[in-house]
PDB file of C-alpha atoms in Angstrom:
ATOM      1  CA  MET Z   1     -36.487 -19.447  35.176  1.00  0.00           C
ATOM      2  CA  ARG Z   2     -36.727 -21.837  32.240  1.00  0.00           C
ATOM      3  CA  LYS Z   3     -38.159 -19.058  30.072  1.00  0.00           C
ATOM      4  CA  THR Z   4     -35.248 -16.818  31.022  1.00  0.00           C
ATOM      5  CA  LEU Z   5     -32.772 -19.557  30.143  1.00  0.00           C
ATOM      6  CA  ARG Z   6     -34.478 -20.200  26.799  1.00  0.00           C
ATOM      7  CA  THR Z   7     -34.398 -16.459  26.013  1.00  0.00           C
ATOM      8  CA  ALA Z   8     -30.726 -16.239  26.962  1.00  0.00           C
ATOM      9  CA  GLY Z   9     -29.984 -19.295  24.823  1.00  0.00           C
ATOM     10  CA  ARG Z  10     -31.723 -17.809  21.799  1.00  0.00           C
ATOM     11  CA  ALA Z  11     -29.867 -14.516  22.288  1.00  0.00           C
ATOM     12  CA  ALA Z  12     -26.552 -16.361  22.472  1.00  0.00           C
ATOM     13  CA  ALA Z  13     -27.388 -18.323  19.326  1.00  0.00           C
ATOM     14  CA  VAL Z  14     -28.308 -15.146  17.438  1.00  0.00           C
ATOM     15  CA  THR Z  15     -25.124 -13.427  18.629  1.00  0.00           C
ATOM     16  CA  GLY Z  16     -23.054 -16.416  17.547  1.00  0.00           C
ATOM     17  CA  ALA Z  17     -24.702 -16.509  14.135  1.00  0.00           C
ATOM     18  CA  VAL Z  18     -24.108 -12.785  13.615  1.00  0.00           C
ATOM     19  CA  GLY Z  19     -20.500 -13.185  14.681  1.00  0.00           C
ATOM     20  CA  LEU Z  20     -19.983 -16.105  12.308  1.00  0.00           C
ATOM     21  CA  ALA Z  21     -21.584 -14.162   9.470  1.00  0.00           C
ATOM     22  CA  GLY Z  22     -19.245 -11.258  10.182  1.00  0.00           C
ATOM     23  CA  VAL Z  23     -16.194 -13.515  10.067  1.00  0.00           C
ATOM     24  CA  VAL Z  24     -17.318 -15.080   6.774  1.00  0.00           C
ATOM     25  CA  TYR Z  25     -18.024 -11.663   5.257  1.00  0.00           C
ATOM     26  CA  ALA Z  26     -14.651 -10.209   6.340  1.00  0.00           C
ATOM     27  CA  SER Z  27     -12.521 -13.221   5.378  1.00  0.00           C
ATOM     28  CA  VAL Z  28     -14.278 -14.397   2.216  1.00  0.00           C
ATOM     29  CA  ILE Z  29     -16.312 -11.565   0.707  1.00  0.00           C
ATOM     30  CA  GLU Z  30     -14.709  -8.238   1.558  1.00  0.00           C
ATOM     31  CA  ARG Z  31     -11.170  -9.599   1.413  1.00  0.00           C
ATOM     32  CA  ASN Z  32     -11.780 -10.395  -2.277  1.00  0.00           C
ATOM     33  CA  TRP Z  33     -14.012  -7.396  -3.081  1.00  0.00           C
ATOM     34  CA  PHE Z  34     -11.365  -5.327  -4.842  1.00  0.00           C
ATOM     35  CA  ARG Z  35     -11.955  -1.752  -5.916  1.00  0.00           C
ATOM     36  CA  LEU Z  36     -10.135   0.849  -7.958  1.00  0.00           C
ATOM     37  CA  ARG Z  37     -10.142   4.319  -6.458  1.00  0.00           C
ATOM     38  CA  HIS Z  38      -9.860   7.302  -8.785  1.00  0.00           C
ATOM     39  CA  TYR Z  39      -8.692  10.831  -7.982  1.00  0.00           C
ATOM     40  CA  GLU Z  40      -8.038  13.857 -10.192  1.00  0.00           C
ATOM     41  CA  LEU Z  41      -5.298  16.155  -8.976  1.00  0.00           C
ATOM     42  CA  PRO Z  42      -4.351  19.539 -10.564  1.00  0.00           C
ATOM     43  CA  LEU Z  43      -0.564  19.357 -10.210  1.00  0.00           C
ATOM     44  CA  LEU Z  44       0.812  19.898 -13.725  1.00  0.00           C
ATOM     45  CA  ASP Z  45       1.743  23.136 -15.440  1.00  0.00           C
ATOM     46  CA  PRO Z  46      -1.052  24.960 -17.276  1.00  0.00           C
ATOM     47  CA  GLY Z  47      -1.635  23.508 -20.721  1.00  0.00           C
ATOM     48  CA  SER Z  48      -0.248  20.059 -19.799  1.00  0.00           C
ATOM     49  CA  SER Z  49      -2.084  16.907 -20.832  1.00  0.00           C
ATOM     50  CA  ARG Z  50      -3.179  14.325 -18.284  1.00  0.00           C
ATOM     51  CA  LEU Z  51      -0.571  12.086 -16.637  1.00  0.00           C
ATOM     52  CA  ARG Z  52      -2.044   8.900 -15.138  1.00  0.00           C
ATOM     53  CA  ILE Z  53      -0.350   7.193 -12.184  1.00  0.00           C
ATOM     54  CA  LEU Z  54      -1.360   3.724 -11.004  1.00  0.00           C
ATOM     55  CA  HIS Z  55      -0.542   3.151  -7.330  1.00  0.00           C
ATOM     56  CA  ILE Z  56      -0.473  -0.436  -6.063  1.00  0.00           C
ATOM     57  CA  SER Z  57       0.586  -1.568  -2.606  1.00  0.00           C
ATOM     58  CA  ASP Z  58       0.489  -4.311   0.005  1.00  0.00           C
ATOM     59  CA  THR Z  59      -0.614  -7.280  -2.066  1.00  0.00           C
ATOM     60  CA  HIS Z  60       0.996  -9.631   0.522  1.00  0.00           C
ATOM     61  CA  LEU Z  61       0.786 -12.239  -2.195  1.00  0.00           C
ATOM     62  CA  THR Z  62       0.652 -15.972  -1.621  1.00  0.00           C
ATOM     63  CA  PRO Z  63       0.481 -18.300  -4.648  1.00  0.00           C
ATOM     64  CA  GLY Z  64      -3.136 -19.343  -4.066  1.00  0.00           C
ATOM     65  CA  ARG Z  65      -4.690 -15.848  -4.293  1.00  0.00           C
ATOM     66  CA  ARG Z  66      -6.224 -16.440  -7.748  1.00  0.00           C
ATOM     67  CA  MET Z  67      -8.878 -13.733  -7.506  1.00  0.00           C
ATOM     68  CA  LEU Z  68      -6.265 -11.151  -6.521  1.00  0.00           C
ATOM     69  CA  LEU Z  69      -3.920 -12.263  -9.307  1.00  0.00           C
ATOM     70  CA  ASP Z  70      -6.684 -12.049 -11.899  1.00  0.00           C
ATOM     71  CA  TRP Z  71      -7.687  -8.590 -10.685  1.00  0.00           C
ATOM     72  CA  LEU Z  72      -4.084  -7.373 -10.883  1.00  0.00           C
ATOM     73  CA  ARG Z  73      -3.864  -8.568 -14.474  1.00  0.00           C
ATOM     74  CA  GLY Z  74      -6.834  -6.385 -15.380  1.00  0.00           C
ATOM     75  CA  LEU Z  75      -5.180  -3.121 -14.308  1.00  0.00           C
ATOM     76  CA  GLU Z  76      -3.296  -2.817 -17.595  1.00  0.00           C
ATOM     77  CA  ALA Z  77      -6.601  -1.913 -19.252  1.00  0.00           C
ATOM     78  CA  TYR Z  78      -6.586   1.476 -17.472  1.00  0.00           C
ATOM     79  CA  ASP Z  79      -3.569   2.587 -19.523  1.00  0.00           C
ATOM     80  CA  PRO Z  80      -1.409   4.191 -16.813  1.00  0.00           C
ATOM     81  CA  ASP Z  81       1.570   6.316 -17.820  1.00  0.00           C
ATOM     82  CA  PHE Z  82       3.510   5.521 -14.649  1.00  0.00           C
ATOM     83  CA  VAL Z  83       3.153   2.704 -12.078  1.00  0.00           C
ATOM     84  CA  VAL Z  84       4.252   2.974  -8.435  1.00  0.00           C
ATOM     85  CA  ASN Z  85       4.473  -0.038  -6.122  1.00  0.00           C
ATOM     86  CA  THR Z  86       4.917   0.923  -2.465  1.00  0.00           C
ATOM     87  CA  GLY Z  87       5.851  -2.508  -1.192  1.00  0.00           C
ATOM     88  CA  ASP Z  88       4.788  -5.539   0.857  1.00  0.00           C
ATOM     89  CA  SER Z  89       4.212  -7.302  -2.446  1.00  0.00           C
ATOM     90  CA  ILE Z  90       4.862 -10.867  -1.301  1.00  0.00           C
ATOM     91  CA  ALA Z  91       4.189 -13.040   1.737  1.00  0.00           C
ATOM     92  CA  HIS Z  92       5.522 -16.415   0.616  1.00  0.00           C
ATOM     93  CA  PRO Z  93       8.802 -17.744  -0.848  1.00  0.00           C
ATOM     94  CA  ASP Z  94       6.995 -18.866  -4.020  1.00  0.00           C
ATOM     95  CA  ALA Z  95       5.129 -15.607  -4.627  1.00  0.00           C
ATOM     96  CA  VAL Z  96       7.639 -13.735  -6.817  1.00  0.00           C
ATOM     97  CA  GLU Z  97       6.833 -15.470 -10.101  1.00  0.00           C
ATOM     98  CA  PRO Z  98       3.035 -15.181  -9.817  1.00  0.00           C
ATOM     99  CA  PHE Z  99       3.330 -11.536  -8.769  1.00  0.00           C
ATOM    100  CA  ILE Z 100       5.552 -10.641 -11.725  1.00  0.00           C
ATOM    101  CA  SER Z 101       3.318 -12.630 -14.063  1.00  0.00           C
ATOM    102  CA  ALA Z 102       0.214 -10.824 -12.818  1.00  0.00           C
ATOM    103  CA  LEU Z 103       1.805  -7.414 -13.351  1.00  0.00           C
ATOM    104  CA  GLY Z 104       2.438  -8.529 -16.929  1.00  0.00           C
ATOM    105  CA  PRO Z 105       2.445  -5.613 -19.413  1.00  0.00           C
ATOM    106  CA  LEU Z 106       2.447  -3.071 -16.584  1.00  0.00           C
ATOM    107  CA  LEU Z 107       6.149  -3.861 -16.248  1.00  0.00           C
ATOM    108  CA  ASP Z 108       6.670  -2.564 -19.779  1.00  0.00           C
ATOM    109  CA  ARG Z 109       5.487   0.854 -18.640  1.00  0.00           C
ATOM    110  CA  PRO Z 110       7.605   3.320 -16.630  1.00  0.00           C
ATOM    111  CA  GLY Z 111       7.492   2.297 -12.999  1.00  0.00           C
ATOM    112  CA  ALA Z 112       9.175   2.468  -9.613  1.00  0.00           C
ATOM    113  CA  PHE Z 113       9.087   0.520  -6.364  1.00  0.00           C
ATOM    114  CA  VAL Z 114      10.202   0.359  -2.757  1.00  0.00           C
ATOM    115  CA  PHE Z 115      10.145  -2.580  -0.374  1.00  0.00           C
ATOM    116  CA  GLY Z 116       8.090  -3.107   2.760  1.00  0.00           C
ATOM    117  CA  SER Z 117       9.112  -5.238   5.721  1.00  0.00           C
ATOM    118  CA  ASN Z 118       6.995  -8.134   4.488  1.00  0.00           C
ATOM    119  CA  ASP Z 119       8.967  -8.361   1.258  1.00  0.00           C
ATOM    120  CA  LEU Z 120      11.924  -9.366   3.430  1.00  0.00           C
ATOM    121  CA  TYR Z 121      10.414 -11.267   6.346  1.00  0.00           C
ATOM    122  CA  SER Z 122       7.767 -13.984   6.251  1.00  0.00           C
ATOM    123  CA  PRO Z 123       4.573 -13.468   8.260  1.00  0.00           C
ATOM    124  CA  GLN Z 124       4.346 -14.816  11.778  1.00  0.00           C
ATOM    125  CA  ILE Z 125       1.268 -15.564  13.841  1.00  0.00           C
ATOM    126  CA  LYS Z 126       0.449 -12.619  16.123  1.00  0.00           C
ATOM    127  CA  ASN Z 127      -2.391 -11.477  18.312  1.00  0.00           C
ATOM    128  CA  PRO Z 128      -4.134  -8.862  16.122  1.00  0.00           C
ATOM    129  CA  ALA Z 129      -5.335  -7.000  19.217  1.00  0.00           C
ATOM    130  CA  ARG Z 130      -1.748  -5.926  19.925  1.00  0.00           C
ATOM    131  CA  TYR Z 131      -2.048  -3.355  17.122  1.00  0.00           C
ATOM    132  CA  LEU Z 132      -4.435  -1.411  19.367  1.00  0.00           C
ATOM    133  CA  TRP Z 133      -1.637  -0.405  21.726  1.00  0.00           C
ATOM    134  CA  ARG Z 134       1.638  -0.773  19.855  1.00  0.00           C
ATOM    135  CA  SER Z 135       3.257  -0.861  16.422  1.00  0.00           C
ATOM    136  CA  SER Z 136       4.481  -4.118  14.927  1.00  0.00           C
ATOM    137  CA  GLY Z 137       7.888  -2.596  14.152  1.00  0.00           C
ATOM    138  CA  SER Z 138       9.447  -4.037  17.294  1.00  0.00           C
ATOM    139  CA  ASP Z 139       8.487  -7.545  16.156  1.00  0.00           C
ATOM    140  CA  TYR Z 140      11.417  -7.450  13.723  1.00  0.00           C
ATOM    141  CA  ALA Z 141      14.086  -6.545  16.281  1.00  0.00           C
ATOM    142  CA  LYS Z 142      15.326 -10.140  16.565  1.00  0.00           C
ATOM    143  CA  ARG Z 143      14.874 -11.024  12.901  1.00  0.00           C
ATOM    144  CA  LYS Z 144      18.205 -10.054  11.395  1.00  0.00           C
ATOM    145  CA  VAL Z 145      18.272 -12.297   8.315  1.00  0.00           C
ATOM    146  CA  PRO Z 146      15.499 -11.918   5.713  1.00  0.00           C
ATOM    147  CA  ASP Z 147      13.814 -15.204   4.815  1.00  0.00           C
ATOM    148  CA  LEU Z 148      11.845 -14.112   1.726  1.00  0.00           C
ATOM    149  CA  PRO Z 149      13.307 -13.696  -1.798  1.00  0.00           C
ATOM    150  CA  TRP Z 150      13.292  -9.879  -1.796  1.00  0.00           C
ATOM    151  CA  ARG Z 151      16.384  -9.666  -3.999  1.00  0.00           C
ATOM    152  CA  GLU Z 152      14.747 -11.813  -6.671  1.00  0.00           C
ATOM    153  CA  LEU Z 153      11.617  -9.664  -6.435  1.00  0.00           C
ATOM    154  CA  GLY Z 154      13.596  -6.469  -6.913  1.00  0.00           C
ATOM    155  CA  GLU Z 155      15.669  -7.898  -9.738  1.00  0.00           C
ATOM    156  CA  ALA Z 156      12.563  -9.103 -11.560  1.00  0.00           C
ATOM    157  CA  MET Z 157      11.031  -5.606 -11.507  1.00  0.00           C
ATOM    158  CA  SER Z 158      14.315  -3.854 -12.281  1.00  0.00           C
ATOM    159  CA  GLU Z 159      15.063  -6.120 -15.234  1.00  0.00           C
ATOM    160  CA  ARG Z 160      11.806  -4.984 -16.818  1.00  0.00           C
ATOM    161  CA  GLY Z 161      12.756  -1.340 -16.353  1.00  0.00           C
ATOM    162  CA  TRP Z 162      11.149  -0.284 -13.075  1.00  0.00           C
ATOM    163  CA  LEU Z 163      13.318   1.927 -10.865  1.00  0.00           C
ATOM    164  CA  ASP Z 164      14.443   0.666  -7.466  1.00  0.00           C
ATOM    165  CA  LEU Z 165      13.878   3.707  -5.218  1.00  0.00           C
ATOM    166  CA  ASN Z 166      14.949   2.143  -1.938  1.00  0.00           C
ATOM    167  CA  ASN Z 167      17.005   5.054  -0.531  1.00  0.00           C
ATOM    168  CA  ARG Z 168      17.598   6.283  -4.084  1.00  0.00           C
ATOM    169  CA  LYS Z 169      16.481   9.046  -6.394  1.00  0.00           C
ATOM    170  CA  ALA Z 170      16.404   9.445 -10.163  1.00  0.00           C
ATOM    171  CA  VAL Z 171      14.712  11.253 -13.032  1.00  0.00           C
ATOM    172  CA  LEU Z 172      12.604   9.081 -15.305  1.00  0.00           C
ATOM    173  CA  LYS Z 173      10.511   9.618 -18.413  1.00  0.00           C
ATOM    174  CA  ALA Z 174       6.785   8.921 -18.512  1.00  0.00           C
ATOM    175  CA  ASP Z 175       4.601   9.986 -21.419  1.00  0.00           C
ATOM    176  CA  GLY Z 176       7.413  12.280 -22.554  1.00  0.00           C
ATOM    177  CA  ARG Z 177       7.524  14.097 -19.192  1.00  0.00           C
ATOM    178  CA  ASP Z 178      10.383  14.210 -16.699  1.00  0.00           C
ATOM    179  CA  ILE Z 179       9.502  12.847 -13.259  1.00  0.00           C
ATOM    180  CA  ALA Z 180      11.934  13.510 -10.425  1.00  0.00           C
ATOM    181  CA  ALA Z 181      11.420  10.570  -8.060  1.00  0.00           C
ATOM    182  CA  ALA Z 182      12.983   9.741  -4.713  1.00  0.00           C
ATOM    183  CA  GLY Z 183      12.247   6.965  -2.273  1.00  0.00           C
ATOM    184  CA  VAL Z 184      13.196   5.431   1.030  1.00  0.00           C
ATOM    185  CA  SER Z 185      13.167   1.849   2.198  1.00  0.00           C
ATOM    186  CA  ASP Z 186      10.866   0.764   5.003  1.00  0.00           C
ATOM    187  CA  SER Z 187      11.082   2.913   8.124  1.00  0.00           C
ATOM    188  CA  HIS Z 188       8.976   0.331   9.952  1.00  0.00           C
ATOM    189  CA  ILE Z 189      12.087  -1.816  10.333  1.00  0.00           C
ATOM    190  CA  GLY Z 190      14.635   1.008  10.369  1.00  0.00           C
ATOM    191  CA  LEU Z 191      15.874   0.664   6.785  1.00  0.00           C
ATOM    192  CA  ASP Z 192      15.011   4.204   5.681  1.00  0.00           C
ATOM    193  CA  ARG Z 193      17.985   6.459   4.919  1.00  0.00           C
ATOM    194  CA  TYR Z 194      16.545   9.808   3.906  1.00  0.00           C
ATOM    195  CA  ASP Z 195      19.981  11.424   4.018  1.00  0.00           C
ATOM    196  CA  ASP Z 196      20.859   9.356   0.943  1.00  0.00           C
ATOM    197  CA  VAL Z 197      18.220  11.200  -1.115  1.00  0.00           C
ATOM    198  CA  ALA Z 198      18.111  14.516   0.724  1.00  0.00           C
ATOM    199  CA  GLY Z 199      18.215  17.786  -1.175  1.00  0.00           C
ATOM    200  CA  THR Z 200      15.915  19.993  -3.163  1.00  0.00           C
ATOM    201  CA  ALA Z 201      13.961  18.091  -5.811  1.00  0.00           C
ATOM    202  CA  ASP Z 202      14.665  19.014  -9.435  1.00  0.00           C
ATOM    203  CA  ALA Z 203      12.599  22.154 -10.021  1.00  0.00           C
ATOM    204  CA  GLU Z 204      12.851  21.694 -13.794  1.00  0.00           C
ATOM    205  CA  ALA Z 205      11.059  18.351 -13.729  1.00  0.00           C
ATOM    206  CA  ASP Z 206       7.443  18.185 -14.837  1.00  0.00           C
ATOM    207  CA  LEU Z 207       6.560  16.335 -11.627  1.00  0.00           C
ATOM    208  CA  ARG Z 208       8.292  15.573  -8.327  1.00  0.00           C
ATOM    209  CA  VAL Z 209       7.230  12.382  -6.510  1.00  0.00           C
ATOM    210  CA  GLY Z 210       8.331  10.917  -3.176  1.00  0.00           C
ATOM    211  CA  VAL Z 211       7.833   7.165  -2.656  1.00  0.00           C
ATOM    212  CA  LEU Z 212       7.819   5.308   0.663  1.00  0.00           C
ATOM    213  CA  HIS Z 213       6.219   2.243   2.183  1.00  0.00           C
ATOM    214  CA  SER Z 214       5.267   3.445   5.649  1.00  0.00           C
ATOM    215  CA  PRO Z 215       3.940   7.025   5.864  1.00  0.00           C
ATOM    216  CA  GLU Z 216       6.016   8.091   8.833  1.00  0.00           C
ATOM    217  CA  PRO Z 217       5.755  11.840   9.456  1.00  0.00           C
ATOM    218  CA  ALA Z 218       9.530  12.261   9.878  1.00  0.00           C
ATOM    219  CA  ASN Z 219      10.119  11.204   6.266  1.00  0.00           C
ATOM    220  CA  LEU Z 220       6.961  12.848   4.921  1.00  0.00           C
ATOM    221  CA  ASN Z 221       8.078  16.165   6.374  1.00  0.00           C
ATOM    222  CA  ARG Z 222      11.494  15.919   4.738  1.00  0.00           C
ATOM    223  CA  PHE Z 223      10.028  15.002   1.344  1.00  0.00           C
ATOM    224  CA  ALA Z 224       7.679  17.973   1.603  1.00  0.00           C
ATOM    225  CA  ALA Z 225      10.483  20.335   2.658  1.00  0.00           C
ATOM    226  CA  ASP Z 226      12.565  19.188  -0.328  1.00  0.00           C
ATOM    227  CA  GLY Z 227       9.802  20.216  -2.719  1.00  0.00           C
ATOM    228  CA  TYR Z 228       8.146  16.929  -3.712  1.00  0.00           C
ATOM    229  CA  GLN Z 229       4.624  17.655  -4.934  1.00  0.00           C
ATOM    230  CA  LEU Z 230       3.130  14.192  -4.465  1.00  0.00           C
ATOM    231  CA  LEU Z 231       3.974  11.575  -1.842  1.00  0.00           C
ATOM    232  CA  VAL Z 232       2.741   7.986  -2.162  1.00  0.00           C
ATOM    233  CA  ALA Z 233       2.779   5.351   0.570  1.00  0.00           C
ATOM    234  CA  GLY Z 234       1.044   2.178   1.727  1.00  0.00           C
ATOM    235  CA  HIS Z 235       1.525  -0.008   4.816  1.00  0.00           C
ATOM    236  CA  THR Z 236      -1.594   0.957   6.794  1.00  0.00           C
ATOM    237  CA  HIS Z 237      -4.086  -1.280   4.930  1.00  0.00           C
ATOM    238  CA  GLY Z 238      -6.456   1.594   5.652  1.00  0.00           C
ATOM    239  CA  GLY Z 239      -6.755   0.082   9.105  1.00  0.00           C
ATOM    240  CA  GLN Z 240      -7.862  -3.283   7.633  1.00  0.00           C
ATOM    241  CA  LEU Z 241     -10.490  -3.773  10.339  1.00  0.00           C
ATOM    242  CA  CYS Z 242     -12.535  -0.588  10.647  1.00  0.00           C
ATOM    243  CA  LEU Z 243     -15.729   0.394  12.421  1.00  0.00           C
ATOM    244  CA  PRO Z 244     -18.813   1.806  10.699  1.00  0.00           C
ATOM    245  CA  PHE Z 245     -19.197   5.577  11.280  1.00  0.00           C
ATOM    246  CA  TYR Z 246     -15.793   5.644  13.017  1.00  0.00           C
ATOM    247  CA  GLY Z 247     -13.332   4.318  10.481  1.00  0.00           C
ATOM    248  CA  THR Z 248      -9.748   3.299  11.065  1.00  0.00           C
ATOM    249  CA  LEU Z 249      -8.831   2.036  14.508  1.00  0.00           C
ATOM    250  CA  VAL Z 250      -5.035   1.968  14.118  1.00  0.00           C
ATOM    251  CA  THR Z 251      -2.491   2.875  11.431  1.00  0.00           C
ATOM    252  CA  ASN Z 252       0.499   0.816  12.728  1.00  0.00           C
ATOM    253  CA  CYS Z 253       2.751   3.836  12.133  1.00  0.00           C
ATOM    254  CA  GLY Z 254       3.012   7.520  12.993  1.00  0.00           C
ATOM    255  CA  ILE Z 255       0.403   8.815  10.548  1.00  0.00           C
ATOM    256  CA  ASP Z 256      -2.897   9.901  12.062  1.00  0.00           C
ATOM    257  CA  ARG Z 257      -6.079   7.854  11.603  1.00  0.00           C
ATOM    258  CA  ARG Z 258      -7.659  10.488   9.342  1.00  0.00           C
ATOM    259  CA  ARG Z 259      -4.914   9.936   6.777  1.00  0.00           C
ATOM    260  CA  ALA Z 260      -4.840   6.124   7.012  1.00  0.00           C
ATOM    261  CA  TRP Z 261      -5.926   5.905   3.356  1.00  0.00           C
ATOM    262  CA  GLY Z 262      -6.855   8.184   0.505  1.00  0.00           C
ATOM    263  CA  LEU Z 263      -5.680  11.550  -0.801  1.00  0.00           C
ATOM    264  CA  HIS Z 264      -4.909  14.335   1.667  1.00  0.00           C
ATOM    265  CA  ARG Z 265      -2.988  17.561   2.018  1.00  0.00           C
ATOM    266  CA  TYR Z 266       0.122  17.142   4.127  1.00  0.00           C
ATOM    267  CA  ALA Z 267       2.689  19.815   5.026  1.00  0.00           C
ATOM    268  CA  GLY Z 268       1.928  21.810   1.903  1.00  0.00           C
ATOM    269  CA  THR Z 269       2.094  18.845  -0.471  1.00  0.00           C
ATOM    270  CA  TRP Z 270      -0.245  16.011  -1.496  1.00  0.00           C
ATOM    271  CA  LEU Z 271      -0.138  12.613   0.175  1.00  0.00           C
ATOM    272  CA  HIS Z 272      -1.812   9.477  -1.122  1.00  0.00           C
ATOM    273  CA  VAL Z 273      -1.880   6.457   1.199  1.00  0.00           C
ATOM    274  CA  SER Z 274      -3.112   3.264  -0.407  1.00  0.00           C
ATOM    275  CA  GLY Z 275      -5.420   1.013   1.588  1.00  0.00           C
ATOM    276  CA  GLY Z 276      -3.620  -1.874  -0.127  1.00  0.00           C
ATOM    277  CA  LEU Z 277      -4.797  -4.982  -1.914  1.00  0.00           C
ATOM    278  CA  GLY Z 278      -3.979  -7.766   0.493  1.00  0.00           C
ATOM    279  CA  THR Z 279      -3.818  -8.910   4.084  1.00  0.00           C
ATOM    280  CA  SER Z 280      -1.265 -10.783   6.082  1.00  0.00           C
ATOM    281  CA  PRO Z 281      -1.840 -14.544   5.692  1.00  0.00           C
ATOM    282  CA  THR Z 282      -2.053 -14.730   9.488  1.00  0.00           C
ATOM    283  CA  ALA Z 283      -4.946 -12.202   9.589  1.00  0.00           C
ATOM    284  CA  PRO Z 284      -6.842 -12.829   6.328  1.00  0.00           C
ATOM    285  CA  ALA Z 285      -9.804 -10.515   6.831  1.00  0.00           C
ATOM    286  CA  ARG Z 286     -10.993  -6.997   6.047  1.00  0.00           C
ATOM    287  CA  PHE Z 287     -13.980  -5.184   7.475  1.00  0.00           C
ATOM    288  CA  CYS Z 288     -15.346  -1.828   6.270  1.00  0.00           C
ATOM    289  CA  CYS Z 289     -12.058  -1.418   4.417  1.00  0.00           C
ATOM    290  CA  ARG Z 290     -12.138  -2.983   0.963  1.00  0.00           C
ATOM    291  CA  PRO Z 291      -8.843  -3.890  -0.761  1.00  0.00           C
ATOM    292  CA  GLU Z 292      -7.849  -1.322  -3.347  1.00  0.00           C
ATOM    293  CA  ALA Z 293      -5.503   0.137  -5.929  1.00  0.00           C
ATOM    294  CA  THR Z 294      -5.673   3.756  -7.104  1.00  0.00           C
ATOM    295  CA  LEU Z 295      -5.558   5.768 -10.304  1.00  0.00           C
ATOM    296  CA  LEU Z 296      -4.221   9.278  -9.790  1.00  0.00           C
ATOM    297  CA  ASP Z 297      -5.022  11.423 -12.814  1.00  0.00           C
ATOM    298  CA  LEU Z 298      -2.724  14.437 -12.700  1.00  0.00           C
ATOM    299  CA  VAL Z 299      -4.082  17.333 -14.752  1.00  0.00           C
ATOM    300  CA  ALA Z 300      -3.095  20.918 -15.495  1.00  0.00           C
ATOM    301  CA  GLN Z 301      -3.542  23.620 -12.914  1.00  0.00           C
ATOM    302  CA  GLN Z 302      -6.060  26.287 -13.870  1.00  0.00           C
TER     303      GLN Z 302
END
């Protein structure tokens, strides 16, 4: 009996140590183990030179994230022609200035942005297990007044020349090429208004891009039907907590698990979903899902 108890005690101790190691790894190591994904996509007319897009998303920035801020500052070195930010940039009232400062010279390049729900509403403590059976969209039903400085965030990016694509569309210049861009605000909290941007994308543009925070199929399908060649989104965090050999558990939106992050074909167009760079401050951990930004090198079709 005593031997059995000692064996059970050792097993419990080992299990506890493994669990603690997993928590430390997810919250300290992987959460700050940033990576830059890189894809090459033949979307441009034959004979065109490369057009490089930098896609950033879901930084969920709080002022103390020094490693994240330093990593963001280094992205300028990759010389993007066009920068797209698909939202959830901040998670604290004092995060606007450090976020804008970290973007630095990237704001002098052509760029565009949309908001996510967490640019408007501060994080609240939740049971993470709830994501296994329902979306977090309903959590905002009673939160009618935003409590984060989303207007200041938008103004700071717009003043430097980035386009606000929240339920808007425009044609912008990047590396001498015309990009027809359209975007919607966050469908996760019911702020998307696709009718405001509906209609066939400019066929004369060198590239047609749709921008959205949450990759909800209803909006993705309309972007694709309107002729946008590349759709970019965030929101999913790639699942944030994934399982080895299985991958994403939940996407927290209507997109399927297989498309929770990365580059995929979707309804005849290309869809890139960023796994994002941050985590909610109330769930500061990642597992088998490193934080990321992405370079999309668009090249000529053969």
